[in-house]
Tab-separated table of C-alpha atoms in Angstrom:
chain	number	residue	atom	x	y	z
A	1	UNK	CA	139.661	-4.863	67.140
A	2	UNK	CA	139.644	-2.881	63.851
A	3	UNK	CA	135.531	-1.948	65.082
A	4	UNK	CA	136.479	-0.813	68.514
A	5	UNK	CA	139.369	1.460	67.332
A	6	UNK	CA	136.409	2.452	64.315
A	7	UNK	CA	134.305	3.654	67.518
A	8	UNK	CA	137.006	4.919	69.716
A	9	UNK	CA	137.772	7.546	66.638
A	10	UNK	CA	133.943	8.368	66.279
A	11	UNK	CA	133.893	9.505	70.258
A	12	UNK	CA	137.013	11.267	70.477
A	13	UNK	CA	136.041	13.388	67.322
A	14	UNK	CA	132.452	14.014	68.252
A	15	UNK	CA	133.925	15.439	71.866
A	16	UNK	CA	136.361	17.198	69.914
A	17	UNK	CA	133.687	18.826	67.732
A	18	UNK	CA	131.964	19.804	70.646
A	19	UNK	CA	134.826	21.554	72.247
A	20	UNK	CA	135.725	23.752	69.083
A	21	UNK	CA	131.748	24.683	69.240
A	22	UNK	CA	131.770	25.848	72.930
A	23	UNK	CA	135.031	27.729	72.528
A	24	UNK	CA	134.252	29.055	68.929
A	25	UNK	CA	130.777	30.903	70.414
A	26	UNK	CA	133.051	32.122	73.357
A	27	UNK	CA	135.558	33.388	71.084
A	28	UNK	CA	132.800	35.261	68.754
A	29	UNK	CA	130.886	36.903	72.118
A	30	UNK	CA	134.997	37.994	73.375
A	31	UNK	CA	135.391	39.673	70.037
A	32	UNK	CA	132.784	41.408	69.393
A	33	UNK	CA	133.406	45.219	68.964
A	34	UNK	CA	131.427	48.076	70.881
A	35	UNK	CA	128.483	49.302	69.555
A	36	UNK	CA	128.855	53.231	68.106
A	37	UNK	CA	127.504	55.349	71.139
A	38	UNK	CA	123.951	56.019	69.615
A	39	UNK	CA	122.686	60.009	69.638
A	40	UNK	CA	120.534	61.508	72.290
A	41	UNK	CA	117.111	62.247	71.147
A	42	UNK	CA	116.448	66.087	70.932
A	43	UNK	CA	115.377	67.801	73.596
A	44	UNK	CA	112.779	70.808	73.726
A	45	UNK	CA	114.131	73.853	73.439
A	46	UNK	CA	114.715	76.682	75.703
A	47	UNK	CA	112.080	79.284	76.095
A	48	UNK	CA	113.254	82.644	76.925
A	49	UNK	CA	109.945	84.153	78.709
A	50	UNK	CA	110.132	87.996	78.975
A	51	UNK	CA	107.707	89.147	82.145
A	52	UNK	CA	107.200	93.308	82.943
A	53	UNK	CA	106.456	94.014	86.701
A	54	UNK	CA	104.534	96.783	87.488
A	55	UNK	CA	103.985	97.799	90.874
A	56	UNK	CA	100.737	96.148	92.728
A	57	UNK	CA	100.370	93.743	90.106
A	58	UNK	CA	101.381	90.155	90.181
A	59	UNK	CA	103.432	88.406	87.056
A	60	UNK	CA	101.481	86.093	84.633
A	61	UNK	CA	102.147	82.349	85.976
A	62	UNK	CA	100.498	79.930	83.297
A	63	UNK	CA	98.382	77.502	85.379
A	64	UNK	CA	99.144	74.074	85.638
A	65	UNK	CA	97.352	73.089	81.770
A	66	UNK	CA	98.319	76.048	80.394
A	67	UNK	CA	101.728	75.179	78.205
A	68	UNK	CA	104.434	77.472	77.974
A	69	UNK	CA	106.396	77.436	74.440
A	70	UNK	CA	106.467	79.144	71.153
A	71	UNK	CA	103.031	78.333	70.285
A	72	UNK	CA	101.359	78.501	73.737
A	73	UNK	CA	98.110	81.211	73.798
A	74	UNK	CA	96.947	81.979	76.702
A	75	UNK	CA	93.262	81.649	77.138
A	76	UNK	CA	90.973	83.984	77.106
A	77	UNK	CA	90.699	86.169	80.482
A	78	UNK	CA	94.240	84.869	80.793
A	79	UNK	CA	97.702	86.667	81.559
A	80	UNK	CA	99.209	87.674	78.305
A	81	UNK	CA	102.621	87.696	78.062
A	82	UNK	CA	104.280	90.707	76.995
A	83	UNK	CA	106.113	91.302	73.999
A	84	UNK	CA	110.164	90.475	74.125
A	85	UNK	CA	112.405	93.239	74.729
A	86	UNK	CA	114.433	94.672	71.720
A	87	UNK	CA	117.960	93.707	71.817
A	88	UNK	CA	119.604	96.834	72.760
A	89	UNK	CA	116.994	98.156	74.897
A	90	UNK	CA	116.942	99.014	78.557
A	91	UNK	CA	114.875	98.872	81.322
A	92	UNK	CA	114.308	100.946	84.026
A	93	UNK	CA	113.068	100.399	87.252
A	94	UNK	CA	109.713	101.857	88.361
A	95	UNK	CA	110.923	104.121	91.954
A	96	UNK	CA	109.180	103.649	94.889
A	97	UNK	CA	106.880	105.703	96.183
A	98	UNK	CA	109.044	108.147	98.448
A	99	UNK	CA	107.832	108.506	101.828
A	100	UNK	CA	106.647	111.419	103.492
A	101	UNK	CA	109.047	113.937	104.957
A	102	UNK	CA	109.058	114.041	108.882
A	103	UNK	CA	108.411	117.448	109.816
A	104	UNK	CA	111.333	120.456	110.706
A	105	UNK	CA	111.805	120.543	114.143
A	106	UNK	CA	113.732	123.488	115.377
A	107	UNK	CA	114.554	123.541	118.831
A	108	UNK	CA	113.822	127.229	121.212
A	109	UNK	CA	115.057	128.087	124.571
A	110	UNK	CA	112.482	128.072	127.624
A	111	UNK	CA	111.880	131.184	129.053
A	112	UNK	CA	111.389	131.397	132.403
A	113	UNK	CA	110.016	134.908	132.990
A	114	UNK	CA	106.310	134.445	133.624
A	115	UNK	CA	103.664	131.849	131.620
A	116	UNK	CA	102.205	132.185	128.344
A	117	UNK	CA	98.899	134.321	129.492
A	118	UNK	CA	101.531	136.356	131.060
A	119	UNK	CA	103.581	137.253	127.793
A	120	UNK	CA	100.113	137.491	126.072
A	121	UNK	CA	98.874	140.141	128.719
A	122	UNK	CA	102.125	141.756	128.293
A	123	UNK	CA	101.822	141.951	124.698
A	124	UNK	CA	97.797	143.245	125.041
A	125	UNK	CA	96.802	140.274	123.595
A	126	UNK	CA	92.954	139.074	123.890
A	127	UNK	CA	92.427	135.491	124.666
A	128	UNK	CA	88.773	134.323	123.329
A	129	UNK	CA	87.423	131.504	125.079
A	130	UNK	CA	86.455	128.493	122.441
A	131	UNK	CA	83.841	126.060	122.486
A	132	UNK	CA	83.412	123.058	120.018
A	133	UNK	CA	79.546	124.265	119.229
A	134	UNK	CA	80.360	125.635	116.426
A	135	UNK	CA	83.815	125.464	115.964
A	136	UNK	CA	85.280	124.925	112.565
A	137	UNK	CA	88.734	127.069	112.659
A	138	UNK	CA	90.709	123.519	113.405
A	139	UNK	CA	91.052	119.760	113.427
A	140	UNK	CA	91.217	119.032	117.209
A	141	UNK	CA	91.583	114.768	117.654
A	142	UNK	CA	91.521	113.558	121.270
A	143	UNK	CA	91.668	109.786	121.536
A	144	UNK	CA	89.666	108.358	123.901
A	145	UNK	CA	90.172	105.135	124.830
A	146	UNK	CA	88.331	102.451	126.120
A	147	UNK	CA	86.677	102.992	129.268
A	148	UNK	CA	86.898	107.034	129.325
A	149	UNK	CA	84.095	109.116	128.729
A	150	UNK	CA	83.352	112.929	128.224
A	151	UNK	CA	82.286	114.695	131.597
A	152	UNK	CA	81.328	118.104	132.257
A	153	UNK	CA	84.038	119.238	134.939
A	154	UNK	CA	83.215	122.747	136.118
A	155	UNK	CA	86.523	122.010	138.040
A	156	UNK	CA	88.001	123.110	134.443
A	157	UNK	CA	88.052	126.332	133.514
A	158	UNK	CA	87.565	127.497	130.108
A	159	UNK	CA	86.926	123.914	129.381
A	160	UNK	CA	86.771	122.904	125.367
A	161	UNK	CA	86.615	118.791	126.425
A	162	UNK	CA	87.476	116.628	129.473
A	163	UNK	CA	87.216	112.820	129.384
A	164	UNK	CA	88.130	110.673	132.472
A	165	UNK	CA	88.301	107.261	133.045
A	166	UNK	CA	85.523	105.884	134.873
A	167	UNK	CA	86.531	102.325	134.592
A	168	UNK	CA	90.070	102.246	136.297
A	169	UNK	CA	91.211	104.383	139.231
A	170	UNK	CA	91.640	103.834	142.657
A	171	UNK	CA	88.624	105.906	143.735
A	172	UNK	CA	90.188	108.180	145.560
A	173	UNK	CA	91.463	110.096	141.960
A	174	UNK	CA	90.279	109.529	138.045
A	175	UNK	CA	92.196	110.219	135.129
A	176	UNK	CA	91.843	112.479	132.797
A	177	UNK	CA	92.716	114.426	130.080
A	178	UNK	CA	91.667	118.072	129.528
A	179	UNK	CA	91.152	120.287	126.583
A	180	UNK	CA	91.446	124.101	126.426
A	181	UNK	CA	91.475	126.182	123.173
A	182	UNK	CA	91.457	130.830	122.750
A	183	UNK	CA	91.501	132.504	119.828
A	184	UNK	CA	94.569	135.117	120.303
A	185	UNK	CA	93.573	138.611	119.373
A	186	UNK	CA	96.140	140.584	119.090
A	187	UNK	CA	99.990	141.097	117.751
A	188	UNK	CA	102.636	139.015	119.471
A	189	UNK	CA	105.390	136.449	118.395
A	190	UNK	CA	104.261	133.178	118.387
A	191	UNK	CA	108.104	131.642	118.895
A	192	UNK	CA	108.777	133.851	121.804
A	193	UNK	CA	105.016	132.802	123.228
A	194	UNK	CA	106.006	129.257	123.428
A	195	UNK	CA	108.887	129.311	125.042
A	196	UNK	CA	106.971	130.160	128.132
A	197	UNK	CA	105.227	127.384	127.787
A	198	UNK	CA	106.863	125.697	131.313
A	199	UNK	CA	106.308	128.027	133.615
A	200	UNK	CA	102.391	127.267	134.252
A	201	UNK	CA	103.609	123.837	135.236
A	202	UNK	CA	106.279	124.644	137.041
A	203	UNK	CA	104.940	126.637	139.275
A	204	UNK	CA	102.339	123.781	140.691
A	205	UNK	CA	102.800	122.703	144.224
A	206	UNK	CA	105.985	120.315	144.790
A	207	UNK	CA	106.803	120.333	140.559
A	208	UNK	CA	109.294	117.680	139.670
A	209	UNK	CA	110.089	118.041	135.944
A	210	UNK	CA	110.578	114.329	133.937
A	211	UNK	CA	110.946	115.273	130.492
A	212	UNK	CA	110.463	118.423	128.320
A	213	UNK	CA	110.813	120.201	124.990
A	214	UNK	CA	110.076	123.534	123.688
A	215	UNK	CA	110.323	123.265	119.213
A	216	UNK	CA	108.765	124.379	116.508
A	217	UNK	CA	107.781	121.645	114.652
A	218	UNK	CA	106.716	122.156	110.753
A	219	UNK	CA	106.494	125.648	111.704
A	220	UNK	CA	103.968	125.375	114.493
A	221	UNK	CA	105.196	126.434	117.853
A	222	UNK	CA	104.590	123.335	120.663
A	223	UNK	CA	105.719	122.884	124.354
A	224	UNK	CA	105.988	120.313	126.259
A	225	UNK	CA	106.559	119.149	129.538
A	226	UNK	CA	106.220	115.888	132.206
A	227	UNK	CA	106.487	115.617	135.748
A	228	UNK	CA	104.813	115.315	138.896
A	229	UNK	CA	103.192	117.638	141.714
A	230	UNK	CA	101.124	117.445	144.673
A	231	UNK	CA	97.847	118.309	145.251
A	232	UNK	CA	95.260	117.141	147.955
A	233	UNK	CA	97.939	115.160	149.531
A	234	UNK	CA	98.503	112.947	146.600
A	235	UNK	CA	101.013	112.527	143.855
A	236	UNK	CA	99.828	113.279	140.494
A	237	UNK	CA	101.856	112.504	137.380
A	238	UNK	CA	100.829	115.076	133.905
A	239	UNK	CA	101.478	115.611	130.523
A	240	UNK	CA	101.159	119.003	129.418
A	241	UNK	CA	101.292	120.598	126.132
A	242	UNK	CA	100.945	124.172	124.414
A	243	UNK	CA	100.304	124.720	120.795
A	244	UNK	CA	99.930	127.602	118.785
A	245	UNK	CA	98.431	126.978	115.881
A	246	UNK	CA	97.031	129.170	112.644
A	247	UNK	CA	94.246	128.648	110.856
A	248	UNK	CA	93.693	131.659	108.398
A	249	UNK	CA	94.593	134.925	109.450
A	250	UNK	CA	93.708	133.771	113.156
A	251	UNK	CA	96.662	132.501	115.564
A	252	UNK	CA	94.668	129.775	118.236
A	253	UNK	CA	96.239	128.266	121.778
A	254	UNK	CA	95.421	125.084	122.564
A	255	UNK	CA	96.498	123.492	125.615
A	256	UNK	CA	96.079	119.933	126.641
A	257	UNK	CA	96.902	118.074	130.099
A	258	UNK	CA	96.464	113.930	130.835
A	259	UNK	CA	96.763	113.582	134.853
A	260	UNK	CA	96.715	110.373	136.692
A	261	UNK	CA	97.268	109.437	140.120
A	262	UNK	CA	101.277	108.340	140.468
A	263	UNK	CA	99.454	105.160	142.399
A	264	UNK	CA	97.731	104.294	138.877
A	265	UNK	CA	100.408	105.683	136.046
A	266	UNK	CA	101.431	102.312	135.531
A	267	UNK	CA	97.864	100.375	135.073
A	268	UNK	CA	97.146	103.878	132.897
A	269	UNK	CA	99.703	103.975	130.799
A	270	UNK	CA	98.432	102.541	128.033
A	271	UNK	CA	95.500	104.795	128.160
A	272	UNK	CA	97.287	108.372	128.994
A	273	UNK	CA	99.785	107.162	126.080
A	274	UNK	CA	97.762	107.005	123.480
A	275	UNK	CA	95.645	110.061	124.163
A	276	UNK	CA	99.410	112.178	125.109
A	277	UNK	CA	100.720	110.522	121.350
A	278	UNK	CA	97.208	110.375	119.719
A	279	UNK	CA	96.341	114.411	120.080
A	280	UNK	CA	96.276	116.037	117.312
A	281	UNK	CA	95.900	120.017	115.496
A	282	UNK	CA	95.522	120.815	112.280
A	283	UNK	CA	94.002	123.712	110.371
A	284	UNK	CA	90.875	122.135	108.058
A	285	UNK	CA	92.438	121.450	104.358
A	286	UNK	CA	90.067	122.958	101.761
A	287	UNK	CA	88.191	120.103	99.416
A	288	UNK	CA	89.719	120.491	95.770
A	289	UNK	CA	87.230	122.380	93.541
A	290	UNK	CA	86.184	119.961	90.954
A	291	UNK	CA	87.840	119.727	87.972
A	292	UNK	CA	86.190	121.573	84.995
A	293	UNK	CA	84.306	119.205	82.292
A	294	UNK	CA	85.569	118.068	79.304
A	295	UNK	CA	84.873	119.986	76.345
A	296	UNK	CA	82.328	118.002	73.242
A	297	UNK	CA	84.470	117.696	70.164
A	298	UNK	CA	81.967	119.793	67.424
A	299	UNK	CA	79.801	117.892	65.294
A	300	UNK	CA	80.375	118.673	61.717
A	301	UNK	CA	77.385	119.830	60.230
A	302	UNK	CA	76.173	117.833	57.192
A	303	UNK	CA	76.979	119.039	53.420
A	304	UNK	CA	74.737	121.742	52.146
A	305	UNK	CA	73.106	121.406	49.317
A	306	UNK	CA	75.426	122.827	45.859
A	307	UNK	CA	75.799	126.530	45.898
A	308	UNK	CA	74.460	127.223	49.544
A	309	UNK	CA	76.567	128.676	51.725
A	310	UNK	CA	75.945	127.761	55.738
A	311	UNK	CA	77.807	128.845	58.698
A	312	UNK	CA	78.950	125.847	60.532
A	313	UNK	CA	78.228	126.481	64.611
A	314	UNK	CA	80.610	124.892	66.881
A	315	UNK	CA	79.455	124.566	70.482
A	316	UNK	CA	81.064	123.305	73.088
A	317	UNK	CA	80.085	122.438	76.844
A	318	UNK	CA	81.173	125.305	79.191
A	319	UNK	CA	83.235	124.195	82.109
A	320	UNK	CA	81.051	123.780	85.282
A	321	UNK	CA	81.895	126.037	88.018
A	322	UNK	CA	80.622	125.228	91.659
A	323	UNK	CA	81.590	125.878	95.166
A	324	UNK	CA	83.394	123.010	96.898
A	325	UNK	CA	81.752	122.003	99.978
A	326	UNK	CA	82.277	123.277	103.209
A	327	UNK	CA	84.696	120.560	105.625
A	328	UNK	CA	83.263	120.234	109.064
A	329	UNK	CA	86.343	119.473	110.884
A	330	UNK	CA	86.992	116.031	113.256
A	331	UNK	CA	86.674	117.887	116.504
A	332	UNK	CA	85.437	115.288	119.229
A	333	UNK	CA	85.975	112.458	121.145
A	334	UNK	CA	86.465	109.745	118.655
A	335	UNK	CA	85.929	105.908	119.893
């Protein structure tokens, strides 16, 4: 009896031991306190990079081994970076090129009394027939485009250039575009010249006016006019246009005219557009004269020898004085 009681005690204190064990560890993991929030580790620090644009020229961009940070170089051939601005410094932005002024257009008032060889006649004025052998007083550009070609046309008087299109048409009329050009000899008003410059179209056969001005534009005197008219029992649709325009001393007309059948305007639109928006007139701009050469610093003479007394000779290179070349002006068909 006394044995199995001796026994009973042993289990009951062993499982009792056991208990406080399992709830003693469960009590310790409960109670544990929070760990101290541990620091971040330092990060790299912020590089301030300082980059000057310039106009046409890209920024440096380090490549993709090339490090960026206070002790980064650049390789050589590399992008350098600029210096940092001073605090207190500022910066102004490079302008843009400004663009080039459209010219002055200032509108005139047809005038319907007689054309402009009329007013010149009136005015005794000489009108000098102009070929392009030769001919240097002006830029004349006629576009040609693609398909036209220059023909003689006796059909022209006073022709300077006539290209037609021999490509398109409906063979009954070609296209063209005509060229005329007289020196004016001869004192007249070149503002009250142009604003005749309707009446030779309007008095064709069956004239129906679409669109006209009469301006001088950047102080050159320029008509023009659009419409239709009838002539060997067709329609014809033209652009016509009067310029007078100086070169020098001398005062130069210069008349241009794009006809088409009205059958073909629309297949030749493309073609009469770009000659009627193409044409150009300029007087020749004279080539610079070249600028003068730069003067050789003086050599200084070595030291004479103690007590001798030798004029030192400075000589310099003498600027270089040529004649600028002569400009042959773009008068032609270009294409």
């Amino acid at each position: 009896m006394n044995e199995t009681s001796y026994r009973w005690r042993i289990l009951i204190a062993g499982t009792a031991a056991g208990l406080a064990g399992v709830v003693g560890l469960a009590s310790a993991t409960a109670s544990a306190e929070p760990l101290a929030p541990q620091p971040s580790p330092p990060g790299p620090a912020t590089v301030t990079q300082t980059v000057t644009v310039t106009p046409q020229a890209a920024p440096a961009v380090p490549g993709p081994s090339q490090p960026v940070g206070p002790g980064a170089v650049p390789a050589s051939g590399a992008g350098v970076l600029p210096a940092a601005v001073p605090p207190g410094t500022t910066t102004a932005a490079v302008p843009a090129p400004a663009a080039a002024p459209r010219p002055v257009s200032v509108p005139l008032s047809p005038n319907p009394a007689g054309t402009i060889r009329d007013y010149l006649a009136s005015r005794n004025v000489a009108m000098e027939v102009q070929t392009p052998t030769g001919f240097t007083a002006l830029n004349i550009v006629l576009p040609r485009p693609t398909g036209w070609t220059q023909v003689p046309d006796p059909n022209v008087p006073d022709a300077f250039a006539v290209i037609a299109d021999r490509v398109g048409g409906d063979g009954l009329y070609t296209s063209n575009a005509q060229v005329v050009v007289y020196k004016l000899v001869g004192d007249f008003d070149p503002r009250e010249a142009i604003r005749h410059g309707f009446v030779d179209s309007q008095q064709l056969t069956a004239w129906r006016a679409t669109g006209g001005s009469i301006a001088e534009i950047g102080g050159v005197p320029t008509s023009i006019i659009e419409g239709t008219f009838r002539e060997n029992n067709m329609t014809l649709n033209t652009s016509r246009r009067h310029i007078i325009a100086t070169s020098g001393t001398d005062r130069y007309l210069v008349s241009l005219s794009v006809t088409t059948a009205e059958s073909q305007s629309v297949a030749a639109a493309a073609a009469t557009d770009a000659i009627v928006n193409g044409f150009r007139v300029a007087a020749p701009v004279a080539a610079p004269a070249p600028a003068p050469a730069a003067l050789t610093p003086p050599v200084p003479a070595a030291a004479p020898a103690a007590g001798a007394t030798v004029p030192v000779s400075m000589t310099g290179t003498s600027p270089i004085n040529a004649l600028a070349p002569a400009v042959t002006p773009v008068i032609g068909l270009p294409g």
